[in-house]
Coordinates of C-alpha atoms and ligand atoms in Angstrom, one line a residue:
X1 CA 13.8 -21.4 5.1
X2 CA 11.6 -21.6 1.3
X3 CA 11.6 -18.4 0.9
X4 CA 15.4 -17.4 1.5
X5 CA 16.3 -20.0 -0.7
X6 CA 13.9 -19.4 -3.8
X7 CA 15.4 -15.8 -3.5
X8 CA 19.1 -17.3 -3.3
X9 CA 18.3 -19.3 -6.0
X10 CA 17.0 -16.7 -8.5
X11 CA 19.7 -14.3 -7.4
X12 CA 22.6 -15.3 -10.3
X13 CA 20.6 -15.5 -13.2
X14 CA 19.0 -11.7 -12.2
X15 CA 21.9 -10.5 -11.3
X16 CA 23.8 -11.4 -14.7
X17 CA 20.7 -10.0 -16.8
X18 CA 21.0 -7.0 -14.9
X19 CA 24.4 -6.2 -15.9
X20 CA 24.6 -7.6 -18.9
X21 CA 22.2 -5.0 -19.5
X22 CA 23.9 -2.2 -17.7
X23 CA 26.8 -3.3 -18.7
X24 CA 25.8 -3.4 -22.8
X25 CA 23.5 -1.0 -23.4
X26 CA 23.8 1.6 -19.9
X27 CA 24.0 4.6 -22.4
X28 CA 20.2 3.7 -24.2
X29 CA 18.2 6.3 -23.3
X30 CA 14.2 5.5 -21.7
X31 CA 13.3 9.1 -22.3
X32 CA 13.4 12.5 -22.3
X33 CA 12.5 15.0 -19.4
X34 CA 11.6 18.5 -19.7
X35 CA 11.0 21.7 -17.9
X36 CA 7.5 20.7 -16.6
X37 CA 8.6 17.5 -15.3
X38 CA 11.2 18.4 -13.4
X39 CA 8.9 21.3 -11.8
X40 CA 6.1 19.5 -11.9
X41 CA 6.7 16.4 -9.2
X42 CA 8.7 14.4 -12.0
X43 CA 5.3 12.8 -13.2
X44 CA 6.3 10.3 -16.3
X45 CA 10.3 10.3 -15.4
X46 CA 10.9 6.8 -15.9
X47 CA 14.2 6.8 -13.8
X48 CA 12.7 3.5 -11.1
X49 CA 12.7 -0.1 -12.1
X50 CA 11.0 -3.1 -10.0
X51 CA 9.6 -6.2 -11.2
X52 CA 7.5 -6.5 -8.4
X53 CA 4.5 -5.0 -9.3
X54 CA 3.4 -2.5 -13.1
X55 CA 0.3 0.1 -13.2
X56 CA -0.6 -0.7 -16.5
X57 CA -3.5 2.6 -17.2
X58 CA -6.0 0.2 -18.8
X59 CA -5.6 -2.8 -16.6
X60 CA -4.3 -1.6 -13.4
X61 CA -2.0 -3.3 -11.6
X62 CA 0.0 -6.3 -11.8
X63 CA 1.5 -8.7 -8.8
X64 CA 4.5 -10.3 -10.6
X65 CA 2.6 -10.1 -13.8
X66 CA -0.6 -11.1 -12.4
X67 CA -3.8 -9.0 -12.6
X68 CA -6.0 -8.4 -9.7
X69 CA -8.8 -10.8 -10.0
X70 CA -6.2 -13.7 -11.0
X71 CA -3.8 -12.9 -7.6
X72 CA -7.3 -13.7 -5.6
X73 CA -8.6 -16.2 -7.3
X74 CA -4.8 -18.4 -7.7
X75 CA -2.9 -17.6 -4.2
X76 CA -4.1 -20.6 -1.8
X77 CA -6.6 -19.7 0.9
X78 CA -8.4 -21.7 3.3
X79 CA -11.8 -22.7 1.3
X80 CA -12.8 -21.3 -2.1
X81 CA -15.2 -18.5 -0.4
X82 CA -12.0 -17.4 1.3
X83 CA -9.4 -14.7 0.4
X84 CA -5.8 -15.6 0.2
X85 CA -3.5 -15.7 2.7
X86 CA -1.6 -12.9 3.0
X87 CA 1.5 -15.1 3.3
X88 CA 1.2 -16.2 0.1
X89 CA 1.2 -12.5 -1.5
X90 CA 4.4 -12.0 0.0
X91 CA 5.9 -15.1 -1.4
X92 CA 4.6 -14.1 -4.5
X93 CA 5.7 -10.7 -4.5
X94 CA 9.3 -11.8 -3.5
X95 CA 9.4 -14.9 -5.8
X96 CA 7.6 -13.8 -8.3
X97 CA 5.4 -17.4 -8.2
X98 CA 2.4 -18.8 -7.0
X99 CA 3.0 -20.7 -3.9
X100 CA 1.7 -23.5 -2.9
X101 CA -0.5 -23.7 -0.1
X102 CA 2.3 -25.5 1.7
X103 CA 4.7 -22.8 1.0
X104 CA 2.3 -19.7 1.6
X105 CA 1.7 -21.4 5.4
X106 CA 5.4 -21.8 5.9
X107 CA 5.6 -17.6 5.8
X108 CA 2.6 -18.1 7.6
X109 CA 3.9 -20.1 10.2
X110 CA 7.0 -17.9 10.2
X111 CA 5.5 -14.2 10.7
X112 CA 3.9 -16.1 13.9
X113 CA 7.5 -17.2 14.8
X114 CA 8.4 -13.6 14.6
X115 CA 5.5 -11.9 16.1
X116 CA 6.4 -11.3 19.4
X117 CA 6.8 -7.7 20.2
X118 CA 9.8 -6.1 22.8
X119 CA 7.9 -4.9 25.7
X120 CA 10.1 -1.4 25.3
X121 CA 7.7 -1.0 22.0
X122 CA 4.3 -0.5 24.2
X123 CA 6.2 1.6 26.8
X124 CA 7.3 4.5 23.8
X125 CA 3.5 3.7 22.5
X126 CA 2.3 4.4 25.9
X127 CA 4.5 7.4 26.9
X128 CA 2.4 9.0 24.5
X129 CA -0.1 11.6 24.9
X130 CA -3.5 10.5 24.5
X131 CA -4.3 13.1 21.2
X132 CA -1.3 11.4 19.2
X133 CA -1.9 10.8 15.6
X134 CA -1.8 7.5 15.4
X135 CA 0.4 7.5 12.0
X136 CA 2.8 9.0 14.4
X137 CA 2.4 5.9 16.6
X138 CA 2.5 3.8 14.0
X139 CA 6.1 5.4 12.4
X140 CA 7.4 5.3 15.9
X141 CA 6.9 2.2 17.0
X142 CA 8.5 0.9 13.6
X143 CA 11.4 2.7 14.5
X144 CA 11.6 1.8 18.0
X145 CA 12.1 -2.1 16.9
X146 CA 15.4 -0.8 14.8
X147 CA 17.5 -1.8 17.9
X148 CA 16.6 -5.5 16.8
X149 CA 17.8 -4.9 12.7
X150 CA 19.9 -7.6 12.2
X151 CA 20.9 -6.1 8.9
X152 CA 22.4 -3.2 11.4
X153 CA 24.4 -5.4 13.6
X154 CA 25.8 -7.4 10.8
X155 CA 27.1 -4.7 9.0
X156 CA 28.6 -3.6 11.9
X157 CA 30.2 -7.1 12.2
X158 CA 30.8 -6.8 8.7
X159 CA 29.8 -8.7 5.7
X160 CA 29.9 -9.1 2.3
X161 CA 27.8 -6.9 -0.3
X162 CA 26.2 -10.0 -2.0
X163 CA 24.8 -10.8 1.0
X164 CA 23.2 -7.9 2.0
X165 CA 19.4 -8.6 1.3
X166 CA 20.0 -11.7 3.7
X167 CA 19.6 -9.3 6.9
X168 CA 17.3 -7.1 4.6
X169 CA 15.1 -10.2 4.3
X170 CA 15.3 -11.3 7.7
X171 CA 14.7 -7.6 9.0
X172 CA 11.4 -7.7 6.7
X173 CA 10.0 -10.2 7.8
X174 CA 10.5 -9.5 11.5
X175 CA 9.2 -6.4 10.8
X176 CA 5.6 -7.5 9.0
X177 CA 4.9 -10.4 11.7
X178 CA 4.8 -7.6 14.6
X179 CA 2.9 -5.2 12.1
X180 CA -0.8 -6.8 12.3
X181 CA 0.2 -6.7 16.3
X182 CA 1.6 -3.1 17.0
X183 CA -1.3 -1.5 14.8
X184 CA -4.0 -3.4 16.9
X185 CA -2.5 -2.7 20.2
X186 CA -2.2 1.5 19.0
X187 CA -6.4 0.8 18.0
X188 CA -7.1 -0.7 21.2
X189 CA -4.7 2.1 23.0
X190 CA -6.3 4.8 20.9
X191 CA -10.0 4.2 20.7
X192 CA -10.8 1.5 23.0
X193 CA -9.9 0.0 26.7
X194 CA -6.5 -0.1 25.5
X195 CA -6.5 -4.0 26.4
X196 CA -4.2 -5.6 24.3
X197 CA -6.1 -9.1 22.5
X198 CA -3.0 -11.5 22.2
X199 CA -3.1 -12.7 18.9
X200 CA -4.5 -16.3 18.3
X201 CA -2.2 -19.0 17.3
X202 CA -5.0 -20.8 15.5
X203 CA -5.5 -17.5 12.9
X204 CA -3.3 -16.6 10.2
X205 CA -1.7 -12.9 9.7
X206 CA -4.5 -10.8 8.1
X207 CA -7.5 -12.7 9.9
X208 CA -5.8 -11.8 13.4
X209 CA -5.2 -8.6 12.8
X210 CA -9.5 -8.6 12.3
X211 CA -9.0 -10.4 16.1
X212 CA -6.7 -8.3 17.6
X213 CA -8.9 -5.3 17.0
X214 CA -11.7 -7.1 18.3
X215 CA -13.8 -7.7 15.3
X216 CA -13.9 -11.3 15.3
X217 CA -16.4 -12.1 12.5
X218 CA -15.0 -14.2 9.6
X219 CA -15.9 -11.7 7.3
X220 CA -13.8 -8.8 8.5
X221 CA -10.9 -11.7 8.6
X222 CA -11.5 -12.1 5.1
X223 CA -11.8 -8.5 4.2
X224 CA -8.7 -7.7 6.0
X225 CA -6.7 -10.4 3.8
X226 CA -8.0 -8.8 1.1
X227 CA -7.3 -5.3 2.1
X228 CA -3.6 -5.7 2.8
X229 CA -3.2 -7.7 -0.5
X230 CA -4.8 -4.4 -2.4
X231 CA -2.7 -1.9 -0.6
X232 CA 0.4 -4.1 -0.7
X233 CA 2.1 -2.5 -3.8
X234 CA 1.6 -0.2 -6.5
X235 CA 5.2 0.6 -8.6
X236 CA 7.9 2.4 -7.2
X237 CA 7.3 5.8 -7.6
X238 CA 4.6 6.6 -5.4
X239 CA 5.5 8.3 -2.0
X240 CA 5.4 5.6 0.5
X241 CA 7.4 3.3 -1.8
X242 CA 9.6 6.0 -3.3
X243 CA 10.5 7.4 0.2
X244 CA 11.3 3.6 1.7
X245 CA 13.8 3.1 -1.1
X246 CA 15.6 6.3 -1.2
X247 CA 16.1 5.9 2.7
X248 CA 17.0 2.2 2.3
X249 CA 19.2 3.1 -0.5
X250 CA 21.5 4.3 1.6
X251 CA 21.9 1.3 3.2
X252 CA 20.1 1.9 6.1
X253 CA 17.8 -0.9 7.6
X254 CA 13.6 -1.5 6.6
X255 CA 12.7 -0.1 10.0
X256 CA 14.3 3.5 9.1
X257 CA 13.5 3.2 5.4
X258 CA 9.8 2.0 6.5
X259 CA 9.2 4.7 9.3
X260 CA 10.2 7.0 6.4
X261 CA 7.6 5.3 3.6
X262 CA 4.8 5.9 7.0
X263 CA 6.0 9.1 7.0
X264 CA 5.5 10.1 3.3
X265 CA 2.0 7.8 3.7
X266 CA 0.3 10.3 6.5
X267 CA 0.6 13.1 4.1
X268 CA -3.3 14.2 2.8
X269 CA -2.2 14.1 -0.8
X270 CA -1.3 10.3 -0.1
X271 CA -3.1 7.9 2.8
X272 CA -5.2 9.9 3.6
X273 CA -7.4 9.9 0.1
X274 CA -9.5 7.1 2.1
X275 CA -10.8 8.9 4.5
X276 CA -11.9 11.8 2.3
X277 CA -13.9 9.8 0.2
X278 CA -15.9 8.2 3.3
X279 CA -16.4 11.6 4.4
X280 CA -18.1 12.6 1.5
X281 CA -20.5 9.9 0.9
X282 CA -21.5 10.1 4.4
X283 CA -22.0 13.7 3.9
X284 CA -24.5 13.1 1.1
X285 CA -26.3 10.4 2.8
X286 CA -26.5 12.8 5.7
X287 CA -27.8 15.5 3.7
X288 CA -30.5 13.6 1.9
X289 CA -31.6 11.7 4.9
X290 CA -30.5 8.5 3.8
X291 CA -29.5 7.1 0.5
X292 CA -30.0 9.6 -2.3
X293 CA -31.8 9.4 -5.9
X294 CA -29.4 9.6 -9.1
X295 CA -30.4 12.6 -9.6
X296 CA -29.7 13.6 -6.1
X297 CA -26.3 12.7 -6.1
X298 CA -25.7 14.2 -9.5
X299 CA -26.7 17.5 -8.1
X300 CA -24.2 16.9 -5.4
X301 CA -21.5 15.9 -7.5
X302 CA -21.9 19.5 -9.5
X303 CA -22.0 21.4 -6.3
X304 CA -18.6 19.6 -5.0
X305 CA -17.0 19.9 -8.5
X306 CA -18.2 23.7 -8.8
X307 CA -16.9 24.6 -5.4
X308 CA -13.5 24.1 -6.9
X309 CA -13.6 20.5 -4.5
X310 CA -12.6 17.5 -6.4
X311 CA -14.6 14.0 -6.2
X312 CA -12.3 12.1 -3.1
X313 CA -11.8 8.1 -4.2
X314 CA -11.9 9.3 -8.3
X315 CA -9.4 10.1 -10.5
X316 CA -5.8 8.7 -11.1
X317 CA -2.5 9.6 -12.1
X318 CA -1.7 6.7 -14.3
X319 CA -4.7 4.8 -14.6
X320 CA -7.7 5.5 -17.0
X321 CA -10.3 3.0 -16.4
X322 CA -12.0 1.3 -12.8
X323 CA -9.1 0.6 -10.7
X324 CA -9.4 -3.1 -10.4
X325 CA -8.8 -2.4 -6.2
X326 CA -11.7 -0.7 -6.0
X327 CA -13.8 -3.1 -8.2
X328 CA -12.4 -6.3 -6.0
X329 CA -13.8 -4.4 -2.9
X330 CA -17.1 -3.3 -4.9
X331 CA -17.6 -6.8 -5.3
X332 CA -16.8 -7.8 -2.1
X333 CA -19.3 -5.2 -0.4
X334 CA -21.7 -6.4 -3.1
X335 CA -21.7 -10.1 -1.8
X336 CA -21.6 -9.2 1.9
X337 CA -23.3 -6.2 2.7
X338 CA -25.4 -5.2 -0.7
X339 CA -28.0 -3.4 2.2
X340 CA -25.5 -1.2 3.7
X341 CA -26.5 2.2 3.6
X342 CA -23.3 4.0 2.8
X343 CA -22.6 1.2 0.9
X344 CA -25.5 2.0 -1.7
X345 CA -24.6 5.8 -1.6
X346 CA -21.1 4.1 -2.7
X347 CA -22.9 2.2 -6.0
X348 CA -24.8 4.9 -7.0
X349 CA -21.8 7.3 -6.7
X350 CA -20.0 4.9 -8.8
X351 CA -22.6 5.1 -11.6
X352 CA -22.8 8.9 -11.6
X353 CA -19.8 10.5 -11.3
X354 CA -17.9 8.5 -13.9
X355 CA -20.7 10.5 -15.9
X356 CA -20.5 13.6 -14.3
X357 CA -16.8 14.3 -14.6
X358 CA -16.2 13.1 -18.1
X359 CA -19.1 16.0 -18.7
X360 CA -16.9 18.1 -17.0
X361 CA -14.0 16.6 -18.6
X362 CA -10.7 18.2 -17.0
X363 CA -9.8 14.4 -15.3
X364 CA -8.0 12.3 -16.9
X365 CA -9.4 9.5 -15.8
X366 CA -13.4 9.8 -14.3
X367 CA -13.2 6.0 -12.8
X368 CA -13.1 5.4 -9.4
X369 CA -9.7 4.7 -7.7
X370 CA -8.9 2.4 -4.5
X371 CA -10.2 4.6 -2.2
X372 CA -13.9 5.6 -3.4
X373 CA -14.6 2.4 -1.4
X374 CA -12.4 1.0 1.1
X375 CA -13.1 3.3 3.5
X376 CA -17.7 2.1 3.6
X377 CA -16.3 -1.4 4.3
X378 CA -14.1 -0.5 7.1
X379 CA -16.6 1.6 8.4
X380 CA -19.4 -1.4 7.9
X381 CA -17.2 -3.5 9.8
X382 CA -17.0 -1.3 12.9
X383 CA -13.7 0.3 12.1
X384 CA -15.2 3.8 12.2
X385 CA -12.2 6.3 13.5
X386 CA -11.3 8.0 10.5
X387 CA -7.5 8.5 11.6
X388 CA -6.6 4.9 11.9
X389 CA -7.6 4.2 8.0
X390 CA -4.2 5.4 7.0
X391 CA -2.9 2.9 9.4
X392 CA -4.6 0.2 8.0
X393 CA -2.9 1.3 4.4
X394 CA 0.4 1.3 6.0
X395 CA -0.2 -2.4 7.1
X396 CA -0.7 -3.5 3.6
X397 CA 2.1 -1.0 2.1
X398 CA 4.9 -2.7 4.2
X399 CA 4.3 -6.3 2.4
X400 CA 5.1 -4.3 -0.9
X401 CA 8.1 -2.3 -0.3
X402 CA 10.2 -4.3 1.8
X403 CA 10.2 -6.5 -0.5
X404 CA 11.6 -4.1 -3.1
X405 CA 13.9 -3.3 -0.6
X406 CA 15.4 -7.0 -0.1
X407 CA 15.2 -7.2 -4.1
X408 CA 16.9 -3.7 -4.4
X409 CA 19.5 -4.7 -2.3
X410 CA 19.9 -8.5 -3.7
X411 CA 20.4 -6.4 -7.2
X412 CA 23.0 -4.2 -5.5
X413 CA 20.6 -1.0 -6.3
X414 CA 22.9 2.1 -5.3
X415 CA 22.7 5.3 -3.4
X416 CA 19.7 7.1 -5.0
X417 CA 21.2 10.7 -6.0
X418 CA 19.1 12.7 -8.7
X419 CA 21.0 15.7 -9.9
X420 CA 19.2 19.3 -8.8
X421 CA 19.6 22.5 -11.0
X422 CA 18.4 26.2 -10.1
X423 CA 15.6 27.9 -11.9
X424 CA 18.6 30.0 -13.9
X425 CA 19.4 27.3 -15.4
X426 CA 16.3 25.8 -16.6
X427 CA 15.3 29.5 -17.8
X428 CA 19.0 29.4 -20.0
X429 CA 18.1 25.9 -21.3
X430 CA 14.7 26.8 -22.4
X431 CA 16.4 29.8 -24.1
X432 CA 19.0 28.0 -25.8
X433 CA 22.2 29.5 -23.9
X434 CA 22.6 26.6 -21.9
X435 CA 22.9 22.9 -23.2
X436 CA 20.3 20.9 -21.5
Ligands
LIG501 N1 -12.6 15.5 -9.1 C1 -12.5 16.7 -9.6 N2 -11.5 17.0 -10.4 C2 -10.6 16.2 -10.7 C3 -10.6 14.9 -10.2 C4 -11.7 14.5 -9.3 N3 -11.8 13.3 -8.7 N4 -9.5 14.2 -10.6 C5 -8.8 15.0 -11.3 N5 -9.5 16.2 -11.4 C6 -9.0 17.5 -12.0 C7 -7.6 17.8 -11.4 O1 -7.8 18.6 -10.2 C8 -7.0 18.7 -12.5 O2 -7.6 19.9 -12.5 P1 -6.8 21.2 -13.0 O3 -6.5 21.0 -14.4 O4 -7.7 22.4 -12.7 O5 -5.5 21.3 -12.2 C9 -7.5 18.0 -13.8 O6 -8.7 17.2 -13.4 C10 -6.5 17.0 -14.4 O7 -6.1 16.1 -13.4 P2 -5.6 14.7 -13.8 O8 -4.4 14.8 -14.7 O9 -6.7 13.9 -14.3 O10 -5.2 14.0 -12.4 P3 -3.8 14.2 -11.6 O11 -2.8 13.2 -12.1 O12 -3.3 15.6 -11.6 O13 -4.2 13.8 -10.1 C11 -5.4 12.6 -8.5 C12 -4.6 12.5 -9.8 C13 -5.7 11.2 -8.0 C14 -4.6 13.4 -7.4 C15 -6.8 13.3 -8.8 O14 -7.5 12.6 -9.7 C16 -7.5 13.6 -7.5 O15 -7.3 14.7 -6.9 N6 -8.5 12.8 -7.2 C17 -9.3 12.9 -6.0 C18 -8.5 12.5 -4.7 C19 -8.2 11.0 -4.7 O16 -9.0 10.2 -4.9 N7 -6.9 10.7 -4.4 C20 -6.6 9.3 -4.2 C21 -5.5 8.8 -5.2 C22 -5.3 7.3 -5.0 C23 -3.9 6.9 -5.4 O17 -3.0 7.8 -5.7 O18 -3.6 5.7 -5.3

């Protein structure tokens, strides 16, 4: 297979830059931490590396070194009015090229290979009570494929440590082709006649997700390519990725370290942004009657910001300027549904509260981040029950860290063990009777 063997082949010349670097200079220090830091959530510890993706504040994010609008408009798709195949993302992500439209079909053609899902999986789904989360369903059905790890079986067997990410890759990508799959079947469990659609041989992985739910209009296929590429990856150190490599990283296999990355994902400070932000704007076009002046919505804007509320979808821990996520759905929703209701609440929000909170001026950053948006689309598309949007993210956030995990374990990243110290101590170091 390509993709094992562009892997295999970049694998020496990483591996020898990697300790050459370790090896000559381990003892550089990348910075200092202080109290606040290690109180505060370690925001700014730069003590992760991958080269997979880098949140640049100004720019955003970069695929491999690529920015946002040149991932959509380079990665091979089917016609030019189309978004990328998702298979070539992953390729991208993991080989750190553009494929070729022949190589982004062959993961293609592979994840459809892989798809098929143990009939065990639907059984736990379906045990179930009917008021299950479906995060829940989503983390436990990942887990309940872990009989099938490979990476498990073969260490068992026993194998050597430089072959490692071999099972972590094959695990992977066994793993993403039932993803699209398990999600829809928990939808059409959840909210519908809990028919499973079978996916369609004829569609590639993002566009049959679109089918499996049901929605089979060629633009929610194209908006769902685009949606998992957006969510696929954003460093290391937010939660979801964080949490998959600190469980991987102890050699345990991507459906573990995964179910734990869903598990960090459901949390409101994390997946759940999405479905905040929807809320809100349909909370002001439900107030006003419909879609709101500027000056209406500036109003609003004070009243949520002087409740003590903050703006949901604005605002960003490293960024300081439009996430280009958002904008590469703004301009989606701008060619396709421009008349959308919630979706002009959505423009005009993005012209005033830029304004209003740098008036205010306690955020950072005023711009609007991936979430002021994602939600009006789903919702426009007919994907309208608020708990499943986190789902949807953790689609998209699988493509992203499992490949940092095969690269993590290619690179022989170790155990992940920070050091803890008790509030004594830190008091003693900031009083100079204790050496930091
Ligand atoms: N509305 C109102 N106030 C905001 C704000 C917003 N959208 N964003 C930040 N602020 C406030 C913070 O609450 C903080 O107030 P205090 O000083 O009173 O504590 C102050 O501005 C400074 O915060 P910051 O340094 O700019 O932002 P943080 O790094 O602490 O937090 C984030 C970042 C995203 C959690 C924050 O901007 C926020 O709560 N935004 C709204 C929720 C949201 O959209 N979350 C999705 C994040 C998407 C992602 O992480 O990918």
């Amino acid at each position: 297979m390509q993709l094992r063997d562009k892997v295999a082949a970049l694998l020496p010349a990483w591996r020898e830059r990697v300790q050459k670097l370790i090896y000559e200079h381990g003892d550089v220090k990348v910075g200092d931490v202080n109290i606040a830091q290690v109180y505060g959530g370690m925001r700014g510890v730069k003590s992760l590396v991958t080269d997979i993706s880098y949140v640049d504040p100004q720019e955003g994010i970069r695929f491999r070194g690529f920015t946002i609008p040149q991932v959509i408009k380079e990665l091979p798709k089917s016609s030019p009015n189309a978004m990328p195949w998702v298979g070539g993302l992953y390729y991208l992500l993991l080989v750190g090229e553009i494929p070729t439209e022949a190589e982004a079909l062959e993961v293609e053609e592979d994840w459809k290979a892989r798809s098929q899902i143990p009939e065990h999986v639907f059984e736990v789904l379906n045990a179930m009570p009917a008021d299950t989360h479906p995060m829940m369903l989503f983390s436990q059905a990942v887990l309940a494929l872990q009989p099938s790890s490979v990476f498990a079986s073969r260490y068992r067997e026993g194998m050597r440590r430089e072959d490692y990410w071999m099972p972590m890759l094959e695990d992977s990508l066994n793993l993403i082709a039932k993803l699209p799959s398990l999600a829809a079947y928990i939808y059409r469990l959840k909210y519908k006649d809990g028919k499973f659609i079978q996916p369609d041989p004829n569609l590639d992985w993002g566009a049959n997700f679109a089918h499996m739910v049901g929605i089979d209009s060629e633009e929610y296929q194209n908006f769902s390519r685009l949606y998992f590429i957006l969510h696929s990856d954003h460093e290391s150190g937010n939660a979801s990725a964080h949490a998959t490599h600190l469980a991987a990283s102890t050699l345990s296999d991507i459906y573990y370290a995964f179910s734990a990355g869903l598990n960090s994902l459901a949390g409101p400070l994390h997946g759940l942004a999405n479905q905040e932000s929807l809320r809100w704007l349909m909370d002001i076009h439900e107030k006003f009657n419909g879609v709101p002046t500027a000056e209406q919505i500036e109003r609003y804007t004070w009243e949520t910001l002087n409740s003590d509320k903050v703006v949901p979808g604005y605002g960003h821990a490293v960024l300081r300027k439009p996430d280009p996520r958002f904008m590469a759905q703004f301009e989606f929703g701008n060619k396709y549904i421009p008349d959308d209701e919630l979706f002009r609440v959505a423009k005009l929000v993005f012209e005033i509260v830029p304004k209003v909170l740098q008036v205010q001026g306690r955020a950072k950053n005023p711009w609007p981040n991936i979430d002021a948006i994602s939600g009006t689309l789903q919702h426009h598309y007919g994907i309208r029950e608020f708990d499943f949007y986190t789902v949807l993210f953790g689609i998209g956030r699988a493509l992203g860290v499992s490949a940092n995990a095969v690269w993590a374990r290619a690179l022989g990243q170790p155990l992940e063990r920070p050091k803890s110290v008790t509030t004594s101590m830190l008091e003693e170091i900031a009083t100079g009777q204790r050496p930091s």
